[in-house]
Amino acid sequence: MAPAANPQLPEVNFSDQGDIRYLHLGTEWIQGSMRLDEPFDIDLEYVQRMMAWLLFTDPQAVAKRHAMQLGLGAAALTKFCHRKLRMKTTAIELNPQVIAACRLWFKLPKDDTRLSVILGDAAEVVAHGHWRGQVDALQVDLYDHEAAAPVLDSEAFYRDCRSLLTEDGCMTVNLFGRSSSYERSLERIQAAFGDDAVWAFRPTREGNTVVLALREPVHPKRGELALRADVIESRWGLPARKWLRVFKPVL
């Protein structure tokens, strides 16, 4: 594979363990995965939780919505939104090798009328006016090869993320690292979205904590969420009933 144009970007490689293929950025840290016999499903638990915005969306309207991923990883979210949910899907990725790897090794389809994979800087994309107010589900998973803390994690960045969302839009963010790093990130998200608009999962066994922030605060009754979870699980195979046991408003 040709080297990345930017020499500071890490090399991209993969490893196979049984039926699972893992994406790496030159280290042992896992940046994404795919089950070889189910390439359009979501394998990792935390990545499944990045789909929790579905709890706040009418299932009948999902296919009319626009999903955007900041950070492609192994393209699990991008493939699921495009192939399974039939959504308009846009992915932003800084490293051209990651895009090439996803197309070669992780079954990422070519761009079409609903799919657009863009080589670009997420910070520049969210600060630009092009997609402002047009994204219904924004999924943010921005880690470098060391996976120590999010690459983009300022209050200003999260405010820009909020500006991309439609009125009933939602952002999900993967936060991974030390608890002090998580608390700082959470405070910045709350400052950008408002304390009453933020929900969070408990950490996974691996230490990933998915945080959800709504453009405008919504607090459905547990019964409503349970009904929505039933639909998500039966229609798309995501463990949404389990989510409700480990997911709640931050306040």
mmCIF file of C-alpha atoms in Angstrom:
data_model
loop_
_atom_site.group_PDB
_atom_site.id
_atom_site.type_symbol
_atom_site.label_atom_id
_atom_site.label_comp_id
_atom_site.label_asym_id
_atom_site.label_seq_id
_atom_site.Cartn_x
_atom_site.Cartn_y
_atom_site.Cartn_z
ATOM 1 C CA MET A 1 0.000 0.000 0.000
ATOM 2 C CA ALA A 2 1.284 3.477 -0.815
ATOM 3 C CA PRO A 3 2.505 5.507 2.168
ATOM 4 C CA ALA A 4 0.344 8.329 3.476
ATOM 5 C CA ALA A 5 1.039 11.751 2.043
ATOM 6 C CA ASN A 6 1.494 13.107 5.565
ATOM 7 C CA PRO A 7 4.592 11.450 7.115
ATOM 8 C CA GLN A 8 3.222 12.136 10.611
ATOM 9 C CA LEU A 9 0.259 9.812 10.028
ATOM 10 C CA PRO A 10 0.752 6.258 11.297
ATOM 11 C CA GLU A 11 0.939 3.192 9.109
ATOM 12 C CA VAL A 12 -2.273 1.193 8.867
ATOM 13 C CA ASN A 13 -2.401 -2.585 9.232
ATOM 14 C CA PHE A 14 -4.809 -5.322 10.265
ATOM 15 C CA SER A 15 -4.792 -8.627 12.109
ATOM 16 C CA ASP A 16 -7.151 -11.613 11.989
ATOM 17 C CA GLN A 17 -8.124 -13.641 15.045
ATOM 18 C CA GLY A 18 -10.559 -16.366 14.103
ATOM 19 C CA ASP A 19 -13.571 -14.738 12.449
ATOM 20 C CA ILE A 20 -12.634 -11.200 13.603
ATOM 21 C CA ARG A 21 -10.503 -8.761 11.625
ATOM 22 C CA TYR A 22 -8.987 -5.846 13.584
ATOM 23 C CA LEU A 23 -7.713 -2.498 12.320
ATOM 24 C CA HIS A 24 -4.502 -1.086 13.838
ATOM 25 C CA LEU A 25 -2.600 2.155 13.351
ATOM 26 C CA GLY A 26 0.897 0.763 13.730
ATOM 27 C CA THR A 27 0.333 -0.400 17.334
ATOM 28 C CA GLU A 28 -1.497 -3.191 19.153
ATOM 29 C CA TRP A 29 -4.381 -0.824 19.993
ATOM 30 C CA ILE A 30 -7.593 -1.853 18.222
ATOM 31 C CA GLN A 31 -9.056 0.966 16.123
ATOM 32 C CA GLY A 32 -11.977 -1.058 14.804
ATOM 33 C CA SER A 33 -13.099 -4.554 13.914
ATOM 34 C CA MET A 34 -15.257 -6.614 11.570
ATOM 35 C CA ARG A 35 -16.701 -10.114 11.712
ATOM 36 C CA LEU A 36 -15.629 -11.676 8.440
ATOM 37 C CA ASP A 37 -18.902 -13.567 7.970
ATOM 38 C CA GLU A 38 -21.072 -10.536 8.918
ATOM 39 C CA PRO A 39 -19.126 -7.546 7.570
ATOM 40 C CA PHE A 40 -22.017 -5.074 7.780
ATOM 41 C CA ASP A 41 -22.889 -5.761 11.420
ATOM 42 C CA ILE A 42 -21.223 -3.926 14.318
ATOM 43 C CA ASP A 43 -18.887 -6.145 16.325
ATOM 44 C CA LEU A 44 -17.504 -4.062 19.220
ATOM 45 C CA GLU A 45 -19.801 -3.240 22.150
ATOM 46 C CA TYR A 46 -18.848 0.419 22.403
ATOM 47 C CA VAL A 47 -19.377 0.910 18.656
ATOM 48 C CA GLN A 48 -22.855 -0.574 19.003
ATOM 49 C CA ARG A 49 -23.518 1.987 21.745
ATOM 50 C CA MET A 50 -22.555 4.764 19.335
ATOM 51 C CA MET A 51 -25.902 3.945 17.702
ATOM 52 C CA ALA A 52 -27.871 4.935 20.838
ATOM 53 C CA TRP A 53 -29.180 8.026 19.053
ATOM 54 C CA LEU A 54 -31.732 5.593 17.579
ATOM 55 C CA LEU A 55 -33.475 5.666 20.965
ATOM 56 C CA PHE A 56 -34.399 9.301 20.269
ATOM 57 C CA THR A 57 -35.489 8.880 16.637
ATOM 58 C CA ASP A 58 -38.715 7.641 15.059
ATOM 59 C CA PRO A 59 -37.752 4.285 13.489
ATOM 60 C CA GLN A 60 -39.972 4.999 10.499
ATOM 61 C CA ALA A 61 -37.954 8.143 9.716
ATOM 62 C CA VAL A 62 -34.430 6.729 10.078
ATOM 63 C CA ALA A 63 -33.913 6.099 6.351
ATOM 64 C CA LYS A 64 -34.706 9.769 5.654
ATOM 65 C CA ARG A 65 -32.002 10.971 8.063
ATOM 66 C CA HIS A 66 -28.346 11.957 7.582
ATOM 67 C CA ALA A 67 -25.575 10.284 9.609
ATOM 68 C CA MET A 68 -22.021 11.629 9.794
ATOM 69 C CA GLN A 69 -18.975 9.922 11.265
ATOM 70 C CA LEU A 70 -15.924 11.907 12.369
ATOM 71 C CA GLY A 71 -13.188 9.288 12.235
ATOM 72 C CA LEU A 72 -13.718 6.257 10.007
ATOM 73 C CA GLY A 73 -12.052 3.540 12.094
ATOM 74 C CA ALA A 74 -12.841 0.195 10.474
ATOM 75 C CA ALA A 75 -15.968 1.783 8.930
ATOM 76 C CA ALA A 76 -18.404 -0.211 11.102
ATOM 77 C CA LEU A 77 -20.680 2.771 11.781
ATOM 78 C CA THR A 78 -20.444 4.041 8.216
ATOM 79 C CA LYS A 79 -21.312 0.638 6.743
ATOM 80 C CA PHE A 80 -24.154 0.049 9.201
ATOM 81 C CA CYS A 81 -25.785 3.442 8.605
ATOM 82 C CA HIS A 82 -25.430 3.114 4.843
ATOM 83 C CA ARG A 83 -26.259 -0.563 4.313
ATOM 84 C CA LYS A 84 -28.515 -1.537 7.242
ATOM 85 C CA LEU A 85 -30.286 1.752 7.999
ATOM 86 C CA ARG A 86 -30.307 2.985 4.361
ATOM 87 C CA MET A 87 -29.347 6.486 5.485
ATOM 88 C CA LYS A 88 -27.504 9.227 3.717
ATOM 89 C CA THR A 89 -24.054 8.734 5.249
ATOM 90 C CA THR A 90 -20.978 10.967 5.290
ATOM 91 C CA ALA A 91 -17.650 9.968 6.845
ATOM 92 C CA ILE A 92 -14.701 12.285 7.473
ATOM 93 C CA GLU A 93 -11.235 10.710 7.807
ATOM 94 C CA LEU A 94 -7.828 12.394 8.003
ATOM 95 C CA ASN A 95 -5.649 9.436 7.014
ATOM 96 C CA PRO A 96 -5.900 8.297 3.378
ATOM 97 C CA GLN A 97 -4.472 4.897 4.348
ATOM 98 C CA VAL A 98 -7.448 4.283 6.636
ATOM 99 C CA ILE A 99 -9.872 4.912 3.782
ATOM 100 C CA ALA A 100 -7.870 2.617 1.495
ATOM 101 C CA ALA A 101 -7.697 -0.071 4.194
ATOM 102 C CA CYS A 102 -11.449 0.059 4.783
ATOM 103 C CA ARG A 103 -12.103 -0.398 1.077
ATOM 104 C CA LEU A 104 -9.515 -3.180 0.677
ATOM 105 C CA TRP A 105 -9.922 -5.136 3.918
ATOM 106 C CA PHE A 106 -13.168 -4.049 5.634
ATOM 107 C CA LYS A 107 -15.793 -4.162 2.859
ATOM 108 C CA LEU A 108 -16.441 -0.399 2.767
ATOM 109 C CA PRO A 109 -18.511 0.184 -0.406
ATOM 110 C CA LYS A 110 -17.612 2.735 -3.033
ATOM 111 C CA ASP A 111 -19.259 6.136 -2.737
ATOM 112 C CA ASP A 112 -22.745 6.360 -4.208
ATOM 113 C CA THR A 113 -25.746 8.678 -4.047
ATOM 114 C CA ARG A 114 -26.106 8.033 -0.294
ATOM 115 C CA LEU A 115 -22.483 7.407 0.758
ATOM 116 C CA SER A 116 -19.664 9.947 0.792
ATOM 117 C CA VAL A 117 -16.279 9.214 2.393
ATOM 118 C CA ILE A 118 -14.264 12.410 2.542
ATOM 119 C CA LEU A 119 -10.532 12.824 3.153
ATOM 120 C CA GLY A 120 -10.395 15.800 5.500
ATOM 121 C CA ASP A 121 -9.784 17.275 8.925
ATOM 122 C CA ALA A 122 -12.768 16.885 11.265
ATOM 123 C CA ALA A 123 -11.959 20.165 13.031
ATOM 124 C CA GLU A 124 -12.176 22.070 9.752
ATOM 125 C CA VAL A 125 -15.321 20.243 8.678
ATOM 126 C CA VAL A 126 -17.304 20.997 11.834
ATOM 127 C CA ALA A 127 -16.166 24.637 11.871
ATOM 128 C CA HIS A 128 -17.274 25.161 8.258
ATOM 129 C CA GLY A 129 -20.816 26.205 7.427
ATOM 130 C CA HIS A 130 -21.403 23.592 4.706
ATOM 131 C CA TRP A 131 -23.225 20.976 6.836
ATOM 132 C CA ARG A 132 -24.524 23.304 9.516
ATOM 133 C CA GLY A 133 -27.963 22.191 10.709
ATOM 134 C CA GLN A 134 -28.002 19.199 8.331
ATOM 135 C CA VAL A 135 -26.768 16.215 10.376
ATOM 136 C CA ASP A 136 -29.248 14.108 12.348
ATOM 137 C CA ALA A 137 -26.758 11.653 13.885
ATOM 138 C CA LEU A 138 -23.163 12.781 14.446
ATOM 139 C CA GLN A 139 -20.805 10.016 15.618
ATOM 140 C CA VAL A 140 -17.435 11.174 16.940
ATOM 141 C CA ASP A 141 -14.586 8.698 17.460
ATOM 142 C CA LEU A 142 -11.296 10.547 17.051
ATOM 143 C CA TYR A 143 -8.244 8.779 18.463
ATOM 144 C CA ASP A 144 -4.671 8.600 17.243
ATOM 145 C CA HIS A 145 -2.451 5.506 17.230
ATOM 146 C CA GLU A 146 -1.696 5.865 20.968
ATOM 147 C CA ALA A 147 -5.435 5.989 21.929
ATOM 148 C CA ALA A 148 -4.677 8.094 25.018
ATOM 149 C CA ALA A 149 -7.349 10.816 24.692
ATOM 150 C CA PRO A 150 -9.568 12.278 21.941
ATOM 151 C CA VAL A 151 -7.609 14.194 19.317
ATOM 152 C CA LEU A 152 -10.329 16.890 19.209
ATOM 153 C CA ASP A 153 -11.817 17.561 22.620
ATOM 154 C CA SER A 154 -12.312 21.289 23.253
ATOM 155 C CA GLU A 155 -15.514 23.051 24.218
ATOM 156 C CA ALA A 156 -15.244 25.008 20.950
ATOM 157 C CA PHE A 157 -15.057 21.738 18.981
ATOM 158 C CA TYR A 158 -18.172 20.382 20.693
ATOM 159 C CA ARG A 159 -20.000 23.663 20.054
ATOM 160 C CA ASP A 160 -19.147 23.283 16.373
ATOM 161 C CA CYS A 161 -20.455 19.704 16.516
ATOM 162 C CA ARG A 162 -23.717 20.974 17.975
ATOM 163 C CA SER A 163 -24.029 23.497 15.156
ATOM 164 C CA LEU A 164 -24.034 20.664 12.592
ATOM 165 C CA LEU A 165 -27.081 19.025 14.128
ATOM 166 C CA THR A 166 -30.681 19.356 13.035
ATOM 167 C CA GLU A 167 -33.138 20.597 15.651
ATOM 168 C CA ASP A 168 -33.753 17.060 16.942
ATOM 169 C CA GLY A 169 -30.263 15.834 16.073
ATOM 170 C CA CYS A 170 -27.930 13.923 18.351
ATOM 171 C CA MET A 171 -24.177 13.442 18.838
ATOM 172 C CA THR A 172 -22.552 10.305 20.236
ATOM 173 C CA VAL A 173 -18.898 10.393 21.323
ATOM 174 C CA ASN A 174 -16.484 7.636 22.287
ATOM 175 C CA LEU A 175 -14.411 8.665 25.307
ATOM 176 C CA PHE A 176 -11.591 6.327 26.231
ATOM 177 C CA GLY A 177 -8.804 6.799 28.716
ATOM 178 C CA ARG A 178 -8.158 7.741 32.309
ATOM 179 C CA SER A 179 -11.091 8.902 34.430
ATOM 180 C CA SER A 180 -9.648 12.418 34.688
ATOM 181 C CA SER A 181 -9.607 12.634 30.895
ATOM 182 C CA TYR A 182 -13.226 11.453 30.770
ATOM 183 C CA GLU A 183 -14.373 14.014 33.355
ATOM 184 C CA ARG A 184 -12.706 16.860 31.441
ATOM 185 C CA SER A 185 -14.296 15.748 28.176
ATOM 186 C CA LEU A 186 -17.715 15.390 29.787
ATOM 187 C CA GLU A 187 -17.520 18.897 31.265
ATOM 188 C CA ARG A 188 -16.706 20.328 27.826
ATOM 189 C CA ILE A 189 -19.613 18.494 26.205
ATOM 190 C CA GLN A 190 -21.968 19.735 28.927
ATOM 191 C CA ALA A 191 -20.704 23.288 28.472
ATOM 192 C CA ALA A 192 -21.358 23.077 24.719
ATOM 193 C CA PHE A 193 -24.742 21.312 24.806
ATOM 194 C CA GLY A 194 -26.155 22.126 28.234
ATOM 195 C CA ASP A 195 -26.192 19.945 31.334
ATOM 196 C CA ASP A 196 -29.710 18.607 30.724
ATOM 197 C CA ALA A 197 -28.993 17.500 27.141
ATOM 198 C CA VAL A 198 -26.275 14.957 27.951
ATOM 199 C CA TRP A 199 -26.629 11.205 28.619
ATOM 200 C CA ALA A 200 -23.907 8.615 29.254
ATOM 201 C CA PHE A 201 -23.332 4.884 29.330
ATOM 202 C CA ARG A 202 -21.352 3.109 31.987
ATOM 203 C CA PRO A 203 -17.867 2.217 30.702
ATOM 204 C CA THR A 204 -17.430 -1.026 28.788
ATOM 205 C CA ARG A 205 -15.026 -3.645 30.157
ATOM 206 C CA GLU A 206 -12.397 -2.222 27.821
ATOM 207 C CA GLY A 207 -12.826 1.283 29.238
ATOM 208 C CA ASN A 208 -14.830 2.985 26.489
ATOM 209 C CA THR A 209 -17.531 5.367 27.692
ATOM 210 C CA VAL A 210 -20.050 6.531 25.087
ATOM 211 C CA VAL A 211 -21.633 9.926 25.763
ATOM 212 C CA LEU A 212 -24.744 11.151 23.940
ATOM 213 C CA ALA A 213 -25.640 14.823 23.570
ATOM 214 C CA LEU A 214 -28.870 16.159 22.068
ATOM 215 C CA ARG A 215 -29.135 19.427 20.165
ATOM 216 C CA GLU A 216 -32.192 20.172 22.333
ATOM 217 C CA PRO A 217 -32.859 18.391 25.651
ATOM 218 C CA VAL A 218 -35.322 15.501 25.539
ATOM 219 C CA HIS A 219 -36.228 13.220 28.449
ATOM 220 C CA PRO A 220 -38.494 10.401 27.260
ATOM 221 C CA LYS A 221 -40.197 8.203 29.828
ATOM 222 C CA ARG A 222 -38.549 4.834 30.427
ATOM 223 C CA GLY A 223 -41.553 3.126 28.882
ATOM 224 C CA GLU A 224 -41.082 5.075 25.653
ATOM 225 C CA LEU A 225 -37.398 4.176 25.566
ATOM 226 C CA ALA A 226 -38.214 0.528 26.219
ATOM 227 C CA LEU A 227 -40.644 0.420 23.282
ATOM 228 C CA ARG A 228 -38.069 2.102 21.048
ATOM 229 C CA ALA A 229 -35.399 -0.353 22.234
ATOM 230 C CA ASP A 230 -37.653 -3.291 21.293
ATOM 231 C CA VAL A 231 -37.960 -1.951 17.747
ATOM 232 C CA ILE A 232 -34.206 -1.290 17.423
ATOM 233 C CA GLU A 233 -33.354 -4.788 18.628
ATOM 234 C CA SER A 234 -35.899 -6.619 16.480
ATOM 235 C CA ARG A 235 -35.348 -4.550 13.320
ATOM 236 C CA TRP A 236 -31.593 -3.965 13.339
ATOM 237 C CA GLY A 237 -30.165 -6.514 15.779
ATOM 238 C CA LEU A 238 -28.549 -4.034 18.157
ATOM 239 C CA PRO A 239 -28.671 -4.846 21.919
ATOM 240 C CA ALA A 240 -30.815 -1.819 22.743
ATOM 241 C CA ARG A 241 -32.677 -3.423 25.655
ATOM 242 C CA LYS A 242 -29.339 -3.954 27.402
ATOM 243 C CA TRP A 243 -28.435 -0.303 26.716
ATOM 244 C CA LEU A 244 -31.254 0.893 28.940
ATOM 245 C CA ARG A 245 -29.726 -0.856 31.953
ATOM 246 C CA VAL A 246 -26.450 1.066 31.606
ATOM 247 C CA PHE A 247 -27.559 4.394 30.066
ATOM 248 C CA LYS A 248 -28.998 7.434 31.794
ATOM 249 C CA PRO A 249 -28.927 11.264 31.874
ATOM 250 C CA VAL A 250 -25.721 12.657 33.354
ATOM 251 C CA LEU A 251 -27.731 14.842 35.738
#
